[in-house]
PDB file of C-alpha atoms in Angstrom:
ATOM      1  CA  UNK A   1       0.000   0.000   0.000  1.00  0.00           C
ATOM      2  CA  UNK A   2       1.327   3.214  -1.104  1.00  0.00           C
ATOM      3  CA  UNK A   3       2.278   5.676   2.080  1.00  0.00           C
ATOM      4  CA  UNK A   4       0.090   8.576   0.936  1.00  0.00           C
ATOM      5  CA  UNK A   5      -2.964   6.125   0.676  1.00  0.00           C
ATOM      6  CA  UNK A   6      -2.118   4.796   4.340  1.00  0.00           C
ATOM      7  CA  UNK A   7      -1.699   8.324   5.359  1.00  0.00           C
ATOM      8  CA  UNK A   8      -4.928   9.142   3.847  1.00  0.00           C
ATOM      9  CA  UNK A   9      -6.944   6.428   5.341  1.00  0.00           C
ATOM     10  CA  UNK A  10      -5.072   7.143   8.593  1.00  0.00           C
ATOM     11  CA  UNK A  11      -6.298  10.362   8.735  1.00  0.00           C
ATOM     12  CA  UNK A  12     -10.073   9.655   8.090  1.00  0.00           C
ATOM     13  CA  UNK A  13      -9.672   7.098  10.595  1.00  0.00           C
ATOM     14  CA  UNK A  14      -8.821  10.256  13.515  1.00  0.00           C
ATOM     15  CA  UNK A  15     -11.105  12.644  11.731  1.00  0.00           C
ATOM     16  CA  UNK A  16     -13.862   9.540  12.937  1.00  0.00           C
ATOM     17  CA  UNK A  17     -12.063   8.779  15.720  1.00  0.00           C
ATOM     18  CA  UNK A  18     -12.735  12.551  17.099  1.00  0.00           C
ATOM     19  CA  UNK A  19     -16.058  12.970  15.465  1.00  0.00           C
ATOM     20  CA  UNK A  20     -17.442  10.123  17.661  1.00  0.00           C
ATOM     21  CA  UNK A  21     -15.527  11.594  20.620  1.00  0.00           C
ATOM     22  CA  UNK A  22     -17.591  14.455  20.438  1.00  0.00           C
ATOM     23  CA  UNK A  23     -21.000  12.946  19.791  1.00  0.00           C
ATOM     24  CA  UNK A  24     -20.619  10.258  22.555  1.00  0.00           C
ATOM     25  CA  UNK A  25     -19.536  12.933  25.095  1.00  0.00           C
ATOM     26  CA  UNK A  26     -22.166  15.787  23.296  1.00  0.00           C
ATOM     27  CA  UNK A  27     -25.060  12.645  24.491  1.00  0.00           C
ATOM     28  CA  UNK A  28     -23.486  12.129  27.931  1.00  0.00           C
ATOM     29  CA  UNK A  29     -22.851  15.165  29.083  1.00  0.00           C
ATOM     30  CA  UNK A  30     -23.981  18.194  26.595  1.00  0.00           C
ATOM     31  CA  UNK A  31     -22.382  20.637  24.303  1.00  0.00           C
ATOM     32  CA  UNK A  32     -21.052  22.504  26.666  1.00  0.00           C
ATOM     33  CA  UNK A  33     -18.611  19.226  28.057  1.00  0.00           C
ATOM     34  CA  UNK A  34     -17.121  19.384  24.498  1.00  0.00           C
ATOM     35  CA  UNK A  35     -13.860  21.196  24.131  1.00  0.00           C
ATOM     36  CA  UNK A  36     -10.944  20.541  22.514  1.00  0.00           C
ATOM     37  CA  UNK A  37      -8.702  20.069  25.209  1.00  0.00           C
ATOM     38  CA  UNK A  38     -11.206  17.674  26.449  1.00  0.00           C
ATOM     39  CA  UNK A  39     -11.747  15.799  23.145  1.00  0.00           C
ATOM     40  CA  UNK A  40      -7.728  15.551  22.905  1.00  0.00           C
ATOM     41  CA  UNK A  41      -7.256  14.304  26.313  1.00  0.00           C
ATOM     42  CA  UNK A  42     -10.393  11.987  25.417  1.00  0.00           C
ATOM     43  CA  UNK A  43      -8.907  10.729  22.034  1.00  0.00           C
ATOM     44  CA  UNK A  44      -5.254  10.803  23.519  1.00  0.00           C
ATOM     45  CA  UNK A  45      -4.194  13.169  20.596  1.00  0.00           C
ATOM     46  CA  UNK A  46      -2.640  16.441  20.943  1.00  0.00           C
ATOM     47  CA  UNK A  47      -5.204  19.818  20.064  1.00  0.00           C
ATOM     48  CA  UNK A  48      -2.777  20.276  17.497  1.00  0.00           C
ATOM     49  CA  UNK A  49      -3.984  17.412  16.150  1.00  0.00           C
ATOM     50  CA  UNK A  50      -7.440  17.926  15.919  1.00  0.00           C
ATOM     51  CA  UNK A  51      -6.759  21.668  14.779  1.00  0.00           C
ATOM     52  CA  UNK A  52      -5.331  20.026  11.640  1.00  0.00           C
ATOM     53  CA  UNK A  53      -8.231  18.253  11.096  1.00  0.00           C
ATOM     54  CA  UNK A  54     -10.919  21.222  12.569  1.00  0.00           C
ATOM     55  CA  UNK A  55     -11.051  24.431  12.896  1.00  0.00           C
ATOM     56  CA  UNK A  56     -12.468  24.374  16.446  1.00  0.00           C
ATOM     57  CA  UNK A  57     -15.208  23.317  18.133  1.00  0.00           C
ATOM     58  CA  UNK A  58     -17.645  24.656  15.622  1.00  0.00           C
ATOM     59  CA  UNK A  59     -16.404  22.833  12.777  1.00  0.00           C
ATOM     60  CA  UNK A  60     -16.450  19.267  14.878  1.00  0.00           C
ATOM     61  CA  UNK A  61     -19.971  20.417  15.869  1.00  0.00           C
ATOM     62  CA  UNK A  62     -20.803  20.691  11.773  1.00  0.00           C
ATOM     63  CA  UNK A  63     -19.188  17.413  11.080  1.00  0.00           C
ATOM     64  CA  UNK A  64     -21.555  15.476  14.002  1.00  0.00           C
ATOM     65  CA  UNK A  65     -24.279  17.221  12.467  1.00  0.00           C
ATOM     66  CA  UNK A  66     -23.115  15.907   8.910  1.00  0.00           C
ATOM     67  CA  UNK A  67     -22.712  11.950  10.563  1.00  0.00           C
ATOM     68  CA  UNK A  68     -26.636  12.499  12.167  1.00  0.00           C
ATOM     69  CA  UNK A  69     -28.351  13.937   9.035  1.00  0.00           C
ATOM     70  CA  UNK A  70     -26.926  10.294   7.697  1.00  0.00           C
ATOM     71  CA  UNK A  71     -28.128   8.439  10.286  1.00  0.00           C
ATOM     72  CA  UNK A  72     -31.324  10.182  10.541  1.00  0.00           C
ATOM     73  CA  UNK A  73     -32.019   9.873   6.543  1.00  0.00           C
ATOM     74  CA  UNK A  74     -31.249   5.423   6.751  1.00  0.00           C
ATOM     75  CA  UNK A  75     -34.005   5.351   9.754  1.00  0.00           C
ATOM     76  CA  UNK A  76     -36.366   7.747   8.003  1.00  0.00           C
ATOM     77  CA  UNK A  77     -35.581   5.574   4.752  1.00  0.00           C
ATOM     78  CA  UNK A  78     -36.042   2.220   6.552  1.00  0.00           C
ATOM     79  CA  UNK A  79     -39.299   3.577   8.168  1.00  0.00           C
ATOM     80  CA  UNK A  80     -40.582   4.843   5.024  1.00  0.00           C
ATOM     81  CA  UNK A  81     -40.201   1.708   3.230  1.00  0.00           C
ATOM     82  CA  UNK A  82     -41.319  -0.586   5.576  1.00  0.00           C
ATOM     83  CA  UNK A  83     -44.647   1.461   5.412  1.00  0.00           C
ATOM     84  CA  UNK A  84     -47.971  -0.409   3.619  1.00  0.00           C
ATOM     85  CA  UNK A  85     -49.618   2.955   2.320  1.00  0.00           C
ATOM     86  CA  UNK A  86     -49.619   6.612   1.636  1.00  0.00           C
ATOM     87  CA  UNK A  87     -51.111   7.574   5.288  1.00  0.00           C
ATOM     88  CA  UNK A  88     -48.625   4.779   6.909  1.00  0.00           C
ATOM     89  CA  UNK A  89     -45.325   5.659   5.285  1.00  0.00           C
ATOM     90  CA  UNK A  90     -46.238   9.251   6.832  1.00  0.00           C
ATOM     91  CA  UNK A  91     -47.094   8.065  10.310  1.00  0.00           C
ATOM     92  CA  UNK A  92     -43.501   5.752  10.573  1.00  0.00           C
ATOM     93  CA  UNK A  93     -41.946   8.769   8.944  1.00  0.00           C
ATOM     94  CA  UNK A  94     -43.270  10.899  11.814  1.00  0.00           C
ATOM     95  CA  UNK A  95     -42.731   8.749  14.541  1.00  0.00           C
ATOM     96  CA  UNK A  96     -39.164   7.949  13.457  1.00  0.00           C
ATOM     97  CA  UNK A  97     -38.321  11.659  13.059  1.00  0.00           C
ATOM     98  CA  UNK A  98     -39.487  12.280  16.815  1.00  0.00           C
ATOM     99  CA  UNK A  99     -38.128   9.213  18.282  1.00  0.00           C
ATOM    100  CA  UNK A 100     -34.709   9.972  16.899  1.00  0.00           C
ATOM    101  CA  UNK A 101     -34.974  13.477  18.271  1.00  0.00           C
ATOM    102  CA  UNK A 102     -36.208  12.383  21.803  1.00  0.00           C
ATOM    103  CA  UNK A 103     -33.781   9.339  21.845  1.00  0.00           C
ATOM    104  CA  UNK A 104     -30.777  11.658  20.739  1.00  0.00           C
ATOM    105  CA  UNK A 105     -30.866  14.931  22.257  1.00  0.00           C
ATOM    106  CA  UNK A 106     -27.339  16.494  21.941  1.00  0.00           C
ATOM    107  CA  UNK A 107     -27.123  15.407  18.268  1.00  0.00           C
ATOM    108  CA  UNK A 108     -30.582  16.314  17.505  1.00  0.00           C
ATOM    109  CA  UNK A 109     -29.218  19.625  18.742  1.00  0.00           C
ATOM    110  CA  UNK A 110     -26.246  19.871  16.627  1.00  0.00           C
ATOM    111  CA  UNK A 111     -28.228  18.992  13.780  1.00  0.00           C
ATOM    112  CA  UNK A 112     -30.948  21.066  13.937  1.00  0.00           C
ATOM    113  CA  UNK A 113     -31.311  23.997  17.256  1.00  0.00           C
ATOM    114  CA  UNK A 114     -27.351  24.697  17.379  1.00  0.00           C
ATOM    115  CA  UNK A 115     -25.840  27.573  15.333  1.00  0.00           C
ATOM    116  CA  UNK A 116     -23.286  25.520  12.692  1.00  0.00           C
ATOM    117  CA  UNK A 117     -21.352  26.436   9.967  1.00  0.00           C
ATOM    118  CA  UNK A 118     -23.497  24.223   7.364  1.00  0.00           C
ATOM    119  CA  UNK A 119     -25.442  25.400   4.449  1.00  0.00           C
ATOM    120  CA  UNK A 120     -29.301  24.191   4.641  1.00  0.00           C
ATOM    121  CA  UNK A 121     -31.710  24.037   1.284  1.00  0.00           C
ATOM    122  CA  UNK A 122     -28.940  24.934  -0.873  1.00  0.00           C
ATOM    123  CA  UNK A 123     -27.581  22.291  -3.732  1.00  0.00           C
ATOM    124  CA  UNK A 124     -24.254  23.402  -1.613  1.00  0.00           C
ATOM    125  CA  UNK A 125     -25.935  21.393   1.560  1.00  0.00           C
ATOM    126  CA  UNK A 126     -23.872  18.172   2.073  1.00  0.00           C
ATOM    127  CA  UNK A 127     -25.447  15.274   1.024  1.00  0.00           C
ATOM    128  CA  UNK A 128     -26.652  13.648   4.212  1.00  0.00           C
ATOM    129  CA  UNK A 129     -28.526  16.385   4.668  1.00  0.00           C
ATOM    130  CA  UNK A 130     -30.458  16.553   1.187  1.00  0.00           C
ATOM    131  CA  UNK A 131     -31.120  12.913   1.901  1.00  0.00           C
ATOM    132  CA  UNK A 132     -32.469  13.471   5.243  1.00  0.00           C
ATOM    133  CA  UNK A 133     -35.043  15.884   3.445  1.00  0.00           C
ATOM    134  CA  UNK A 134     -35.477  14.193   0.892  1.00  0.00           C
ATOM    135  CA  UNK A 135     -36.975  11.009   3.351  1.00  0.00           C
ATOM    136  CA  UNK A 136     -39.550  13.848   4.816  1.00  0.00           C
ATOM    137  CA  UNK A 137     -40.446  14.785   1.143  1.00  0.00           C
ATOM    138  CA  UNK A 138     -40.719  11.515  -0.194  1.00  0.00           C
ATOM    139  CA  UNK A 139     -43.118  10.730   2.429  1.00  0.00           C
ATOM    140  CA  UNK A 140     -44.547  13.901   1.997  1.00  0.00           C
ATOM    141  CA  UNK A 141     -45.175  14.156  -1.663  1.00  0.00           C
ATOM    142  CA  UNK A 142     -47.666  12.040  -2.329  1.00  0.00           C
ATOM    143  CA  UNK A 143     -50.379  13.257  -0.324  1.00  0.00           C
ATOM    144  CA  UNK A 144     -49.710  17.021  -2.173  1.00  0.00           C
ATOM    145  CA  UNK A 145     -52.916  18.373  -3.418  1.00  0.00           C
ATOM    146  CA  UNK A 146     -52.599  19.794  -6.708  1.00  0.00           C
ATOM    147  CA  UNK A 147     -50.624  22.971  -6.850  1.00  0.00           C
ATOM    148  CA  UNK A 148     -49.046  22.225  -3.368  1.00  0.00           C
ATOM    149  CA  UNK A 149     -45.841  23.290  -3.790  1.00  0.00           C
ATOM    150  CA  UNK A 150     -44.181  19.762  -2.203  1.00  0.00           C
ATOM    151  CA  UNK A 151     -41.029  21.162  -1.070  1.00  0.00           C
ATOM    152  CA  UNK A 152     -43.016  24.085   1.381  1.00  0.00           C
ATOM    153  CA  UNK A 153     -45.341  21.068   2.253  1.00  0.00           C
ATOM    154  CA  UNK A 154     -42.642  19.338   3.415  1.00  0.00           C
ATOM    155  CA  UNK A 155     -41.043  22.143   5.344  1.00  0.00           C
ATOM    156  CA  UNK A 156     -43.897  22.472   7.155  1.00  0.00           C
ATOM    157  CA  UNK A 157     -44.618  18.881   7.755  1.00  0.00           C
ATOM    158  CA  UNK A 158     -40.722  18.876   9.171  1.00  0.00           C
ATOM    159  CA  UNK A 159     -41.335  22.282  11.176  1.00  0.00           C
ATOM    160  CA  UNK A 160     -44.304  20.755  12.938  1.00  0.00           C
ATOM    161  CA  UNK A 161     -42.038  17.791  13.954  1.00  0.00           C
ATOM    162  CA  UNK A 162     -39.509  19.835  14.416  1.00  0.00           C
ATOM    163  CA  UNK A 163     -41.664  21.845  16.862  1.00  0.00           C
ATOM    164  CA  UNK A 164     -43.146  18.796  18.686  1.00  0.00           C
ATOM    165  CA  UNK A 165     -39.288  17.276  19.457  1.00  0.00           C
ATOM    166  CA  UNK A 166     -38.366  20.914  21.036  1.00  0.00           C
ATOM    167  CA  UNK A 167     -41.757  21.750  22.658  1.00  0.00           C
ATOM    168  CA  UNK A 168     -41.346  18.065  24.185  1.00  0.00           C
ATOM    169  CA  UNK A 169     -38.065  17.709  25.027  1.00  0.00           C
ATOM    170  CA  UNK A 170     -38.071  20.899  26.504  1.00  0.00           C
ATOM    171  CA  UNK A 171     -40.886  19.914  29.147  1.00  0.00           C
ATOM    172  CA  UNK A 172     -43.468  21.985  27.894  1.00  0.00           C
ATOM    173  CA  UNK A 173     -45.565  19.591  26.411  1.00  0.00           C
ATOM    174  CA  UNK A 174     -46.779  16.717  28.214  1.00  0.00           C
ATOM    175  CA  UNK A 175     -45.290  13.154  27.089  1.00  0.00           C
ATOM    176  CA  UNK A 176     -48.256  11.049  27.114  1.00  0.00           C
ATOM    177  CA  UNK A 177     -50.189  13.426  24.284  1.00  0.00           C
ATOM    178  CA  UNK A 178     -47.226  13.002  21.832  1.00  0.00           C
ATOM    179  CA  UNK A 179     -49.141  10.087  19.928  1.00  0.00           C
ATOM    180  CA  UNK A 180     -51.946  11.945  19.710  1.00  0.00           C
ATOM    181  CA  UNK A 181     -50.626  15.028  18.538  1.00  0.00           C
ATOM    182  CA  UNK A 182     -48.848  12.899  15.974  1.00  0.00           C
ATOM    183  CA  UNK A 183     -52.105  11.759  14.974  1.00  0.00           C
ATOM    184  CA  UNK A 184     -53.519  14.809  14.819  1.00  0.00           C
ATOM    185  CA  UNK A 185     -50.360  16.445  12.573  1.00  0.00           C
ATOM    186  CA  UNK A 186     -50.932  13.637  10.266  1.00  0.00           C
ATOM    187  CA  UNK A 187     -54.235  13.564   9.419  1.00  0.00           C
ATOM    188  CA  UNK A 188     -53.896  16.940   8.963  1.00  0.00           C
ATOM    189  CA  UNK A 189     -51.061  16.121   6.415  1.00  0.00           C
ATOM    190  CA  UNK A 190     -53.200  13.070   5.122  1.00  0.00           C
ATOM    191  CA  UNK A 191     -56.582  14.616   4.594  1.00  0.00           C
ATOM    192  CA  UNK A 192     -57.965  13.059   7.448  1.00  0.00           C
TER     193      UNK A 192
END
């Protein structure tokens, strides 16, 4: 193997390395737990070393989000096509979209409520995220009325998820509603 492929591969290999770092101590112990100087001493790397792969905490933070757009768009995907229907591929949709939100908290953060350096509903957006939206729209799409405009339909769809995961998570909506409010979001969706 040539030394600039091993190099390579080493390097995507620390680049992981400190991206998981950061997610696994973002979920035990918040954002706020994640520094540098912690991740080093975590990873047993220098911060020299992860400044030559980041640019700070900011950029790590944009690179977790990248890794849980991924894993949010193969659950959505899974859910989605395990669905029997229209109406059902919707409801697993939604229910996988909160789950993931309530069962991750500090990536659902970084991914979506955190301030990163990642362009959104641009064709600049990397690709896990156009995937990730692209699950919601493909769910979304074909209840679209004529002249719906499916891309704001799914924004919206995603906003009122979106809004249920915060409003939830945050305490100030009661947990045992959340299936019926789900319900209700979706036959709203559906035409029900």
């Amino acid at each position: 193997m040539p030394i600039q492929t091993r190099r390579e591969r080493e390097r995507g290999e620390r680049e992981r390395l400190i991206v998981t770092a950061a997610r696994e101590l973002a979920e035990a112990e918040g954002w706020d737990a994640v520094t540098t100087r912690r991740l080093a001493a975590e990873i047993e790397y220098s911060q020299p070393v992860l400044y030559s792969h980041f640019n700070g905490k900011d950029a790590i933070m944009a690179a977790v989000a990248v890794q849980g757009c991924a894993d949010l768009a193969t659950e959505l995907r899974q859910a989605r096509t395990a669905a029997h229907g229209t109406r059902e591929a919707l409801a697993a949709v939604a229910r996988t979209y909160t789950s993931f939100g309530r069962r991750r908290p500090a990536l659902y953060d970084a991914m979506f409520t955190l301030l990163v350096d990642l362009p959104f509903a641009t064709k600049e957006a990397p690709a896990p995220l156009r995937e990730a939206f692209a699950e919601l729209r493909l769910a979304v799409e074909p209840i679209a009325a004529e002249g719906d405009d499916p891309v704001l339909l799914t924004e919206t769809f995603w906003a009122g998820l979106h809004g249920l995961v915060t409003l939830m998570r945050s305490g100030r909506l009661p947990e045992p509603a959340h299936e019926a409010r789900l319900a209700l979001l979706i036959g709203r969706f559906a035409g029900a």
